[in-house]
C-alpha cells in the first residue's frame, strides 16, 4: 500500500480495491462509490485517495484537494441525474454528526426531497 494510505482504514482498502465497492467516479486524486447503507436513492461517498482523517486534519486545508472533491461532486450529480432536481453535500464531523469512518468523505445525497434541518 502507498505511504499516503493506511492499512487498517476501511476507505483506503476500498480505494486500493481490497474491499469491493460500487464505483461511480475515479480520477487521480478522488474516488467515489455508492454508500453501502444508502440514505437516499442516490447516496455516493466522495473521498480523497490520500488518507486524510477528517475535515479538521491539516491536510484537509489543501484547497486544491477540496476543489477536486467539489468538482467530482458536480460531475457525479450530473452523471446520477440529480443536478437539476437537487442534492445535498454533507461532511459529518465527530460523534454528534454520526461520523463513523475516519477517512475524509463527502456524502452526496439526492433523488428525493429532503427535510431541513436534518433529523
Ligand atoms: P459517516 O457516518 O462516517 O459520515 O459515513 C460513513 C459511511 O460509510 C456510512 O454512510 C456507511 O453506510 C458507509 N459505509 C460503511 N462501511 C462501508 C462499506 O464497507 N462500503 C460502503 N460502500 N460504504 C460503507
Ligand atoms: Zn484511509
mmCIF file of N, CA and C and ligand atoms in Angstrom:
data_model
loop_
_atom_site.group_PDB
_atom_site.id
_atom_site.type_symbol
_atom_site.label_atom_id
_atom_site.label_comp_id
_atom_site.label_asym_id
_atom_site.label_seq_id
_atom_site.Cartn_x
_atom_site.Cartn_y
_atom_site.Cartn_z
ATOM 1 N N UNK A 1 0.837 -1.205 0.000
ATOM 2 C CA UNK A 1 0.000 0.000 0.000
ATOM 3 C C UNK A 1 0.877 1.264 0.000
ATOM 4 N N UNK A 2 0.490 2.297 -0.697
ATOM 5 C CA UNK A 2 1.290 3.528 -0.754
ATOM 6 C C UNK A 2 1.365 4.160 0.633
ATOM 7 N N UNK A 3 2.389 5.019 0.848
ATOM 8 C CA UNK A 3 2.586 5.542 2.196
ATOM 9 C C UNK A 3 1.538 6.578 2.595
ATOM 10 N N UNK A 4 0.781 7.092 1.620
ATOM 11 C CA UNK A 4 -0.279 8.028 1.997
ATOM 12 C C UNK A 4 -1.612 7.307 2.204
ATOM 13 N N UNK A 5 -1.542 5.983 2.407
ATOM 14 C CA UNK A 5 -2.738 5.227 2.765
ATOM 15 C C UNK A 5 -2.480 4.495 4.085
ATOM 16 N N UNK A 6 -3.570 4.044 4.722
ATOM 17 C CA UNK A 6 -3.428 3.325 5.996
ATOM 18 C C UNK A 6 -4.039 1.940 5.868
ATOM 19 N N UNK A 7 -3.253 0.943 6.207
ATOM 20 C CA UNK A 7 -3.647 -0.449 6.001
ATOM 21 C C UNK A 7 -4.914 -0.820 6.766
ATOM 22 N N UNK A 8 -5.140 -0.140 7.898
ATOM 23 C CA UNK A 8 -6.293 -0.512 8.727
ATOM 24 C C UNK A 8 -7.499 0.392 8.475
ATOM 25 N N UNK A 9 -7.426 1.206 7.396
ATOM 26 C CA UNK A 9 -8.528 2.138 7.125
ATOM 27 C C UNK A 9 -9.461 1.526 6.071
ATOM 28 N N UNK A 10 -10.744 1.457 6.412
ATOM 29 C CA UNK A 10 -11.741 0.867 5.514
ATOM 30 C C UNK A 10 -11.724 1.532 4.137
ATOM 31 N N UNK A 11 -11.734 2.858 4.109
ATOM 32 C CA UNK A 11 -11.822 3.537 2.810
ATOM 33 C C UNK A 11 -10.511 3.415 2.035
ATOM 34 N N UNK A 12 -9.350 3.412 2.717
ATOM 35 C CA UNK A 12 -8.088 3.149 2.000
ATOM 36 C C UNK A 12 -8.136 1.777 1.346
ATOM 37 N N UNK A 13 -8.708 0.817 2.030
ATOM 38 C CA UNK A 13 -8.792 -0.551 1.484
ATOM 39 C C UNK A 13 -9.774 -0.606 0.307
ATOM 40 N N UNK A 14 -10.847 0.167 0.390
ATOM 41 C CA UNK A 14 -11.790 0.252 -0.738
ATOM 42 C C UNK A 14 -11.099 0.889 -1.946
ATOM 43 N N UNK A 15 -10.385 1.992 -1.720
ATOM 44 C CA UNK A 15 -9.680 2.689 -2.812
ATOM 45 C C UNK A 15 -8.645 1.749 -3.455
ATOM 46 N N UNK A 16 -7.978 0.959 -2.628
ATOM 47 C CA UNK A 16 -6.957 0.027 -3.127
ATOM 48 C C UNK A 16 -7.575 -1.180 -3.836
ATOM 49 N N UNK A 17 -8.903 -1.325 -3.747
ATOM 50 C CA UNK A 17 -9.574 -2.448 -4.400
ATOM 51 C C UNK A 17 -9.548 -3.721 -3.563
ATOM 52 N N UNK A 18 -9.085 -3.623 -2.325
ATOM 53 C CA UNK A 18 -9.031 -4.816 -1.445
ATOM 54 C C UNK A 18 -10.416 -5.189 -0.931
ATOM 55 N N UNK A 19 -11.274 -4.183 -0.854
ATOM 56 C CA UNK A 19 -12.676 -4.397 -0.479
ATOM 57 C C UNK A 19 -13.498 -3.895 -1.662
ATOM 58 N N UNK A 20 -14.432 -4.704 -2.166
ATOM 59 C CA UNK A 20 -15.198 -4.299 -3.345
ATOM 60 C C UNK A 20 -16.081 -3.086 -3.065
ATOM 61 N N UNK A 21 -16.286 -2.285 -4.083
ATOM 62 C CA UNK A 21 -17.191 -1.140 -3.957
ATOM 63 C C UNK A 21 -17.834 -0.892 -5.307
ATOM 64 N N UNK A 22 -18.934 -0.181 -5.284
ATOM 65 C CA UNK A 22 -19.669 0.148 -6.499
ATOM 66 C C UNK A 22 -19.197 1.535 -6.946
ATOM 67 N N UNK A 23 -18.184 1.545 -7.814
ATOM 68 C CA UNK A 23 -17.525 2.794 -8.223
ATOM 69 C C UNK A 23 -18.442 3.660 -9.075
ATOM 70 N N UNK A 24 -18.466 4.966 -8.788
ATOM 71 C CA UNK A 24 -19.197 5.872 -9.670
ATOM 72 C C UNK A 24 -18.280 6.927 -10.297
ATOM 73 N N UNK A 25 -17.075 7.096 -9.738
ATOM 74 C CA UNK A 25 -16.174 8.141 -10.252
ATOM 75 C C UNK A 25 -14.763 7.816 -9.779
ATOM 76 N N UNK A 26 -13.782 8.155 -10.620
ATOM 77 C CA UNK A 26 -12.383 7.853 -10.297
ATOM 78 C C UNK A 26 -11.493 8.818 -11.062
ATOM 79 N N UNK A 27 -10.627 9.562 -10.376
ATOM 80 C CA UNK A 27 -9.603 10.334 -11.094
ATOM 81 C C UNK A 27 -8.306 10.265 -10.294
ATOM 82 N N UNK A 28 -7.326 11.111 -10.624
ATOM 83 C CA UNK A 28 -6.009 10.993 -9.995
ATOM 84 C C UNK A 28 -6.067 11.189 -8.481
ATOM 85 N N UNK A 29 -6.953 12.068 -8.029
ATOM 86 C CA UNK A 29 -6.973 12.407 -6.601
ATOM 87 C C UNK A 29 -8.189 11.889 -5.852
ATOM 88 N N UNK A 30 -9.255 11.548 -6.594
ATOM 89 C CA UNK A 30 -10.562 11.315 -5.971
ATOM 90 C C UNK A 30 -11.143 9.976 -6.404
ATOM 91 N N UNK A 31 -11.786 9.301 -5.460
ATOM 92 C CA UNK A 31 -12.530 8.073 -5.746
ATOM 93 C C UNK A 31 -13.924 8.245 -5.149
ATOM 94 N N UNK A 32 -14.943 7.746 -5.836
ATOM 95 C CA UNK A 32 -16.308 7.847 -5.310
ATOM 96 C C UNK A 32 -17.050 6.552 -5.558
ATOM 97 N N UNK A 33 -17.878 6.171 -4.596
ATOM 98 C CA UNK A 33 -18.572 4.881 -4.649
ATOM 99 C C UNK A 33 -19.877 4.985 -3.880
ATOM 100 N N UNK A 34 -20.792 4.023 -4.159
ATOM 101 C CA UNK A 34 -22.108 4.082 -3.514
ATOM 102 C C UNK A 34 -22.022 3.666 -2.052
ATOM 103 N N UNK A 35 -22.754 4.406 -1.210
ATOM 104 C CA UNK A 35 -22.811 4.056 0.209
ATOM 105 C C UNK A 35 -23.500 2.699 0.358
ATOM 106 N N UNK A 36 -22.952 1.852 1.224
ATOM 107 C CA UNK A 36 -23.483 0.501 1.414
ATOM 108 C C UNK A 36 -24.853 0.525 2.094
ATOM 109 N N UNK A 37 -25.143 1.616 2.780
ATOM 110 C CA UNK A 37 -26.412 1.743 3.514
ATOM 111 C C UNK A 37 -27.053 3.078 3.131
ATOM 112 N N UNK A 38 -27.598 3.141 1.887
ATOM 113 C CA UNK A 38 -27.990 4.449 1.334
ATOM 114 C C UNK A 38 -29.110 5.126 2.109
ATOM 115 N N UNK A 39 -28.946 6.432 2.298
ATOM 116 C CA UNK A 39 -29.954 7.228 2.987
ATOM 117 C C UNK A 39 -30.862 7.955 2.005
ATOM 118 N N UNK A 40 -30.668 7.729 0.711
ATOM 119 C CA UNK A 40 -31.470 8.366 -0.337
ATOM 120 C C UNK A 40 -31.257 7.535 -1.597
ATOM 121 N N UNK A 41 -32.135 7.695 -2.625
ATOM 122 C CA UNK A 41 -31.965 6.900 -3.854
ATOM 123 C C UNK A 41 -30.564 7.038 -4.454
ATOM 124 N N UNK A 42 -30.013 8.237 -4.414
ATOM 125 C CA UNK A 42 -28.604 8.430 -4.782
ATOM 126 C C UNK A 42 -27.845 8.770 -3.507
ATOM 127 N N UNK A 43 -26.867 7.958 -3.149
ATOM 128 C CA UNK A 43 -26.037 8.240 -1.968
ATOM 129 C C UNK A 43 -24.622 7.782 -2.299
ATOM 130 N N UNK A 44 -23.776 8.766 -2.593
ATOM 131 C CA UNK A 44 -22.411 8.487 -3.041
ATOM 132 C C UNK A 44 -21.435 9.074 -2.025
ATOM 133 N N UNK A 45 -20.371 8.336 -1.753
ATOM 134 C CA UNK A 45 -19.296 8.816 -0.886
ATOM 135 C C UNK A 45 -18.131 9.238 -1.764
ATOM 136 N N UNK A 46 -17.677 10.478 -1.585
ATOM 137 C CA UNK A 46 -16.620 11.056 -2.422
ATOM 138 C C UNK A 46 -15.405 11.235 -1.520
ATOM 139 N N UNK A 47 -14.312 10.557 -1.841
ATOM 140 C CA UNK A 47 -13.170 10.524 -0.914
ATOM 141 C C UNK A 47 -11.870 10.861 -1.626
ATOM 142 N N UNK A 48 -10.945 11.530 -0.907
ATOM 143 C CA UNK A 48 -9.602 11.709 -1.465
ATOM 144 C C UNK A 48 -8.870 10.371 -1.449
ATOM 145 N N UNK A 49 -8.029 10.123 -2.453
ATOM 146 C CA UNK A 49 -7.269 8.861 -2.465
ATOM 147 C C UNK A 49 -6.220 8.842 -1.353
ATOM 148 N N UNK A 50 -5.707 10.033 -0.999
ATOM 149 C CA UNK A 50 -4.782 10.120 0.159
ATOM 150 C C UNK A 50 -5.575 9.923 1.424
ATOM 151 N N UNK A 51 -4.983 9.268 2.401
ATOM 152 C CA UNK A 51 -5.656 9.131 3.686
ATOM 153 C C UNK A 51 -5.579 10.449 4.451
ATOM 154 N N UNK A 52 -6.745 11.065 4.647
ATOM 155 C CA UNK A 52 -6.862 12.277 5.457
ATOM 156 C C UNK A 52 -7.967 11.977 6.455
ATOM 157 N N UNK A 53 -7.682 12.166 7.729
ATOM 158 C CA UNK A 53 -8.581 11.682 8.778
ATOM 159 C C UNK A 53 -9.975 12.305 8.681
ATOM 160 N N UNK A 54 -10.045 13.616 8.659
ATOM 161 C CA UNK A 54 -11.341 14.293 8.535
ATOM 162 C C UNK A 54 -11.113 15.753 8.186
ATOM 163 N N UNK A 55 -12.164 16.541 8.139
ATOM 164 C CA UNK A 55 -12.000 17.932 7.688
ATOM 165 C C UNK A 55 -11.189 18.782 8.653
ATOM 166 N N UNK A 56 -10.962 18.302 9.868
ATOM 167 C CA UNK A 56 -10.173 19.076 10.829
ATOM 168 C C UNK A 56 -8.681 18.774 10.712
ATOM 169 N N UNK A 57 -8.295 17.765 9.935
ATOM 170 C CA UNK A 57 -6.876 17.425 9.758
ATOM 171 C C UNK A 57 -6.188 18.520 8.939
ATOM 172 N N UNK A 58 -4.912 18.814 9.229
ATOM 173 C CA UNK A 58 -4.226 19.889 8.490
ATOM 174 C C UNK A 58 -4.214 19.673 6.980
ATOM 175 N N UNK A 59 -4.094 18.424 6.540
ATOM 176 C CA UNK A 59 -4.047 18.154 5.088
ATOM 177 C C UNK A 59 -5.370 18.507 4.413
ATOM 178 N N UNK A 60 -6.440 18.583 5.218
ATOM 179 C CA UNK A 60 -7.753 18.894 4.639
ATOM 180 C C UNK A 60 -7.847 20.366 4.249
ATOM 181 N N UNK A 61 -6.872 21.167 4.666
ATOM 182 C CA UNK A 61 -6.860 22.579 4.289
ATOM 183 C C UNK A 61 -6.261 22.778 2.895
ATOM 184 N N UNK A 62 -5.936 21.688 2.214
ATOM 185 C CA UNK A 62 -5.390 21.771 0.858
ATOM 186 C C UNK A 62 -6.511 22.176 -0.105
ATOM 187 N N UNK A 63 -6.478 23.436 -0.509
ATOM 188 C CA UNK A 63 -7.551 23.973 -1.349
ATOM 189 C C UNK A 63 -7.705 23.210 -2.648
ATOM 190 N N UNK A 64 -6.582 22.766 -3.217
ATOM 191 C CA UNK A 64 -6.661 22.044 -4.498
ATOM 192 C C UNK A 64 -7.401 20.725 -4.313
ATOM 193 N N UNK A 65 -7.153 20.086 -3.176
ATOM 194 C CA UNK A 65 -7.816 18.802 -2.923
ATOM 195 C C UNK A 65 -9.316 19.010 -2.693
ATOM 196 N N UNK A 66 -9.667 20.022 -1.912
ATOM 197 C CA UNK A 66 -11.087 20.287 -1.662
ATOM 198 C C UNK A 66 -11.799 20.624 -2.965
ATOM 199 N N UNK A 67 -11.114 21.385 -3.813
ATOM 200 C CA UNK A 67 -11.703 21.723 -5.114
ATOM 201 C C UNK A 67 -11.899 20.461 -5.956
ATOM 202 N N UNK A 68 -10.949 19.556 -5.891
ATOM 203 C CA UNK A 68 -11.077 18.294 -6.645
ATOM 204 C C UNK A 68 -12.295 17.510 -6.156
ATOM 205 N N UNK A 69 -12.546 17.512 -4.846
ATOM 206 C CA UNK A 69 -13.709 16.805 -4.301
ATOM 207 C C UNK A 69 -15.002 17.467 -4.783
ATOM 208 N N UNK A 70 -15.023 18.791 -4.774
ATOM 209 C CA UNK A 70 -16.232 19.501 -5.208
ATOM 210 C C UNK A 70 -16.476 19.350 -6.705
ATOM 211 N N UNK A 71 -15.424 19.381 -7.464
ATOM 212 C CA UNK A 71 -15.575 19.161 -8.920
ATOM 213 C C UNK A 71 -16.103 17.759 -9.181
ATOM 214 N N UNK A 72 -15.589 16.787 -8.447
ATOM 215 C CA UNK A 72 -16.083 15.412 -8.589
ATOM 216 C C UNK A 72 -17.562 15.368 -8.232
ATOM 217 N N UNK A 73 -17.951 16.074 -7.163
ATOM 218 C CA UNK A 73 -19.363 16.086 -6.751
ATOM 219 C C UNK A 73 -20.239 16.641 -7.872
ATOM 220 N N UNK A 74 -19.795 17.704 -8.518
ATOM 221 C CA UNK A 74 -20.556 18.283 -9.642
ATOM 222 C C UNK A 74 -20.732 17.261 -10.757
ATOM 223 N N UNK A 75 -19.644 16.612 -11.108
ATOM 224 C CA UNK A 75 -19.684 15.615 -12.187
ATOM 225 C C UNK A 75 -20.615 14.465 -11.826
ATOM 226 N N UNK A 76 -20.511 13.993 -10.585
ATOM 227 C CA UNK A 76 -21.332 12.857 -10.144
ATOM 228 C C UNK A 76 -22.811 13.245 -10.138
ATOM 229 N N UNK A 77 -23.125 14.468 -9.704
ATOM 230 C CA UNK A 77 -24.528 14.916 -9.700
ATOM 231 C C UNK A 77 -25.100 14.875 -11.111
ATOM 232 N N UNK A 78 -24.295 15.286 -12.090
ATOM 233 C CA UNK A 78 -24.739 15.208 -13.497
ATOM 234 C C UNK A 78 -24.935 13.755 -13.906
ATOM 235 N N UNK A 79 -23.935 12.947 -13.627
ATOM 236 C CA UNK A 79 -23.967 11.519 -14.001
ATOM 237 C C UNK A 79 -25.180 10.809 -13.418
ATOM 238 N N UNK A 80 -25.510 11.147 -12.180
ATOM 239 C CA UNK A 80 -26.579 10.458 -11.450
ATOM 240 C C UNK A 80 -27.957 11.040 -11.767
ATOM 241 N N UNK A 81 -27.966 12.148 -12.537
ATOM 242 C CA UNK A 81 -29.231 12.747 -12.947
ATOM 243 C C UNK A 81 -29.925 13.538 -11.846
ATOM 244 N N UNK A 82 -29.162 14.034 -10.873
ATOM 245 C CA UNK A 82 -29.775 14.815 -9.790
ATOM 246 C C UNK A 82 -29.358 16.289 -9.823
ATOM 247 N N UNK A 83 -28.573 16.667 -10.831
ATOM 248 C CA UNK A 83 -28.074 18.049 -10.872
ATOM 249 C C UNK A 83 -29.215 19.053 -10.927
ATOM 250 N N UNK A 84 -30.300 18.713 -11.645
ATOM 251 C CA UNK A 84 -31.434 19.639 -11.776
ATOM 252 C C UNK A 84 -32.397 19.505 -10.598
ATOM 253 N N UNK A 85 -32.673 18.273 -10.189
ATOM 254 C CA UNK A 85 -33.652 18.045 -9.109
ATOM 255 C C UNK A 85 -33.100 18.482 -7.761
ATOM 256 N N UNK A 86 -31.788 18.447 -7.616
ATOM 257 C CA UNK A 86 -31.158 18.901 -6.383
ATOM 258 C C UNK A 86 -30.579 17.761 -5.573
ATOM 259 N N UNK A 87 -29.666 18.134 -4.716
ATOM 260 C CA UNK A 87 -28.976 17.127 -3.898
ATOM 261 C C UNK A 87 -28.331 17.832 -2.715
ATOM 262 N N UNK A 88 -27.862 17.042 -1.794
ATOM 263 C CA UNK A 88 -27.232 17.589 -0.595
ATOM 264 C C UNK A 88 -25.818 17.054 -0.486
ATOM 265 N N UNK A 89 -24.861 17.949 -0.137
ATOM 266 C CA UNK A 89 -23.480 17.555 0.138
ATOM 267 C C UNK A 89 -23.257 17.685 1.633
ATOM 268 N N UNK A 90 -22.746 16.644 2.263
ATOM 269 C CA UNK A 90 -22.626 16.616 3.725
ATOM 270 C C UNK A 90 -21.246 16.137 4.155
ATOM 271 N N UNK A 91 -20.638 16.906 5.093
ATOM 272 C CA UNK A 91 -19.480 16.402 5.831
ATOM 273 C C UNK A 91 -19.992 16.078 7.229
ATOM 274 N N UNK A 92 -19.876 14.877 7.674
ATOM 275 C CA UNK A 92 -20.151 14.576 9.076
ATOM 276 C C UNK A 92 -18.842 14.704 9.840
ATOM 277 N N UNK A 93 -18.860 15.479 10.917
ATOM 278 C CA UNK A 93 -17.647 15.687 11.720
ATOM 279 C C UNK A 93 -17.951 15.350 13.163
ATOM 280 N N UNK A 94 -17.306 14.303 13.669
ATOM 281 C CA UNK A 94 -17.397 13.975 15.090
ATOM 282 C C UNK A 94 -18.654 13.211 15.478
ATOM 283 N N UNK A 95 -18.726 12.851 16.754
ATOM 284 C CA UNK A 95 -19.769 11.944 17.251
ATOM 285 C C UNK A 95 -21.195 12.469 17.086
ATOM 286 N N UNK A 96 -21.462 13.729 17.379
ATOM 287 C CA UNK A 96 -22.846 14.211 17.289
ATOM 288 C C UNK A 96 -23.381 14.146 15.859
ATOM 289 N N UNK A 97 -22.486 14.255 14.887
ATOM 290 C CA UNK A 97 -22.913 14.173 13.485
ATOM 291 C C UNK A 97 -22.949 12.730 12.996
ATOM 292 N N UNK A 98 -22.468 11.805 13.828
ATOM 293 C CA UNK A 98 -22.502 10.389 13.468
ATOM 294 C C UNK A 98 -21.365 9.959 12.566
ATOM 295 N N UNK A 99 -20.263 10.724 12.569
ATOM 296 C CA UNK A 99 -19.116 10.302 11.754
ATOM 297 C C UNK A 99 -18.628 8.938 12.244
ATOM 298 N N UNK A 100 -18.538 7.980 11.322
ATOM 299 C CA UNK A 100 -18.163 6.626 11.734
ATOM 300 C C UNK A 100 -16.883 6.134 11.062
ATOM 301 N N UNK A 101 -16.484 6.754 9.964
ATOM 302 C CA UNK A 101 -15.258 6.325 9.268
ATOM 303 C C UNK A 101 -14.275 7.493 9.283
ATOM 304 N N UNK A 102 -13.073 7.242 9.804
ATOM 305 C CA UNK A 102 -12.075 8.308 9.907
ATOM 306 C C UNK A 102 -11.191 8.349 8.661
ATOM 307 N N UNK A 103 -11.817 8.599 7.535
ATOM 308 C CA UNK A 103 -11.139 8.926 6.275
ATOM 309 C C UNK A 103 -12.085 9.934 5.620
ATOM 310 N N UNK A 104 -11.567 11.122 5.382
ATOM 311 C CA UNK A 104 -12.377 12.225 4.868
ATOM 312 C C UNK A 104 -13.327 11.766 3.757
ATOM 313 N N UNK A 105 -14.602 12.084 3.901
ATOM 314 C CA UNK A 105 -15.560 11.722 2.853
ATOM 315 C C UNK A 105 -16.699 12.713 2.813
ATOM 316 N N UNK A 106 -17.074 13.044 1.600
ATOM 317 C CA UNK A 106 -18.183 13.934 1.330
ATOM 318 C C UNK A 106 -19.352 13.073 0.870
ATOM 319 N N UNK A 107 -20.513 13.213 1.547
ATOM 320 C CA UNK A 107 -21.701 12.478 1.116
ATOM 321 C C UNK A 107 -22.429 13.304 0.060
ATOM 322 N N UNK A 108 -22.854 12.665 -1.025
ATOM 323 C CA UNK A 108 -23.754 13.295 -1.990
ATOM 324 C C UNK A 108 -25.064 12.511 -1.943
ATOM 325 N N UNK A 109 -26.134 13.197 -1.532
ATOM 326 C CA UNK A 109 -27.444 12.563 -1.363
ATOM 327 C C UNK A 109 -28.455 13.254 -2.258
ATOM 328 N N UNK A 110 -29.266 12.460 -2.965
ATOM 329 C CA UNK A 110 -30.282 13.058 -3.821
ATOM 330 C C UNK A 110 -31.282 12.018 -4.281
ATOM 331 N N UNK A 111 -32.188 12.460 -5.156
ATOM 332 C CA UNK A 111 -33.171 11.542 -5.709
ATOM 333 C C UNK A 111 -34.493 11.552 -4.980
ATOM 334 N N UNK A 112 -34.601 12.368 -3.945
ATOM 335 C CA UNK A 112 -35.882 12.559 -3.245
ATOM 336 C C UNK A 112 -35.789 13.885 -2.494
ATOM 337 N N UNK A 113 -36.956 14.498 -2.188
ATOM 338 C CA UNK A 113 -36.906 15.715 -1.368
ATOM 339 C C UNK A 113 -36.375 15.365 0.018
ATOM 340 N N UNK A 114 -35.593 16.270 0.589
ATOM 341 C CA UNK A 114 -35.001 16.022 1.907
ATOM 342 C C UNK A 114 -35.402 17.109 2.894
ATOM 343 N N UNK A 115 -35.672 16.678 4.112
ATOM 344 C CA UNK A 115 -36.103 17.615 5.148
ATOM 345 C C UNK A 115 -34.943 18.528 5.571
ATOM 346 N N UNK A 116 -35.300 19.739 5.939
ATOM 347 C CA UNK A 116 -34.299 20.647 6.524
ATOM 348 C C UNK A 116 -34.933 21.346 7.717
ATOM 349 N N UNK A 117 -34.290 21.400 8.890
ATOM 350 C CA UNK A 117 -32.987 20.798 9.165
ATOM 351 C C UNK A 117 -33.071 19.288 9.228
ATOM 352 N N UNK A 118 -31.944 18.597 8.977
ATOM 353 C CA UNK A 118 -31.942 17.139 9.013
ATOM 354 C C UNK A 118 -32.197 16.641 10.426
ATOM 355 N N UNK A 119 -32.695 15.425 10.561
ATOM 356 C CA UNK A 119 -33.002 14.860 11.870
ATOM 357 C C UNK A 119 -31.757 14.475 12.634
HETATM 358 P P1 LIG B 1 -20.012 8.724 8.189
HETATM 359 O O1 LIG B 1 -21.075 8.177 9.101
HETATM 360 O O2 LIG B 1 -18.626 8.455 8.740
HETATM 361 O O3 LIG B 1 -20.222 10.144 7.785
HETATM 362 O O4 LIG B 1 -20.161 7.922 6.848
HETATM 363 C C1 LIG B 1 -19.625 6.656 6.644
HETATM 364 C C2 LIG B 1 -20.483 5.999 5.601
HETATM 365 O O5 LIG B 1 -19.794 4.866 5.116
HETATM 366 C C3 LIG B 1 -21.829 5.493 6.146
HETATM 367 O O6 LIG B 1 -22.881 6.182 5.457
HETATM 368 C C4 LIG B 1 -21.790 3.996 5.854
HETATM 369 O O7 LIG B 1 -23.050 3.495 5.425
HETATM 370 C C5 LIG B 1 -20.736 3.872 4.795
HETATM 371 N N1 LIG B 1 -20.014 2.612 4.817
HETATM 372 C C6 LIG B 1 -19.514 1.973 5.915
HETATM 373 N N2 LIG B 1 -18.877 0.857 5.556
HETATM 374 C C7 LIG B 1 -18.975 0.773 4.192
HETATM 375 C C8 LIG B 1 -18.510 -0.184 3.232
HETATM 376 O O8 LIG B 1 -17.861 -1.181 3.537
HETATM 377 N N3 LIG B 1 -18.803 0.079 1.921
HETATM 378 C C9 LIG B 1 -19.505 1.174 1.531
HETATM 379 N N4 LIG B 1 -19.745 1.329 0.232
HETATM 380 N N5 LIG B 1 -19.952 2.099 2.409
HETATM 381 C C10 LIG B 1 -19.694 1.888 3.724
HETATM 382 ZN ZN1 LIG B 2 -7.930 5.956 4.742
#
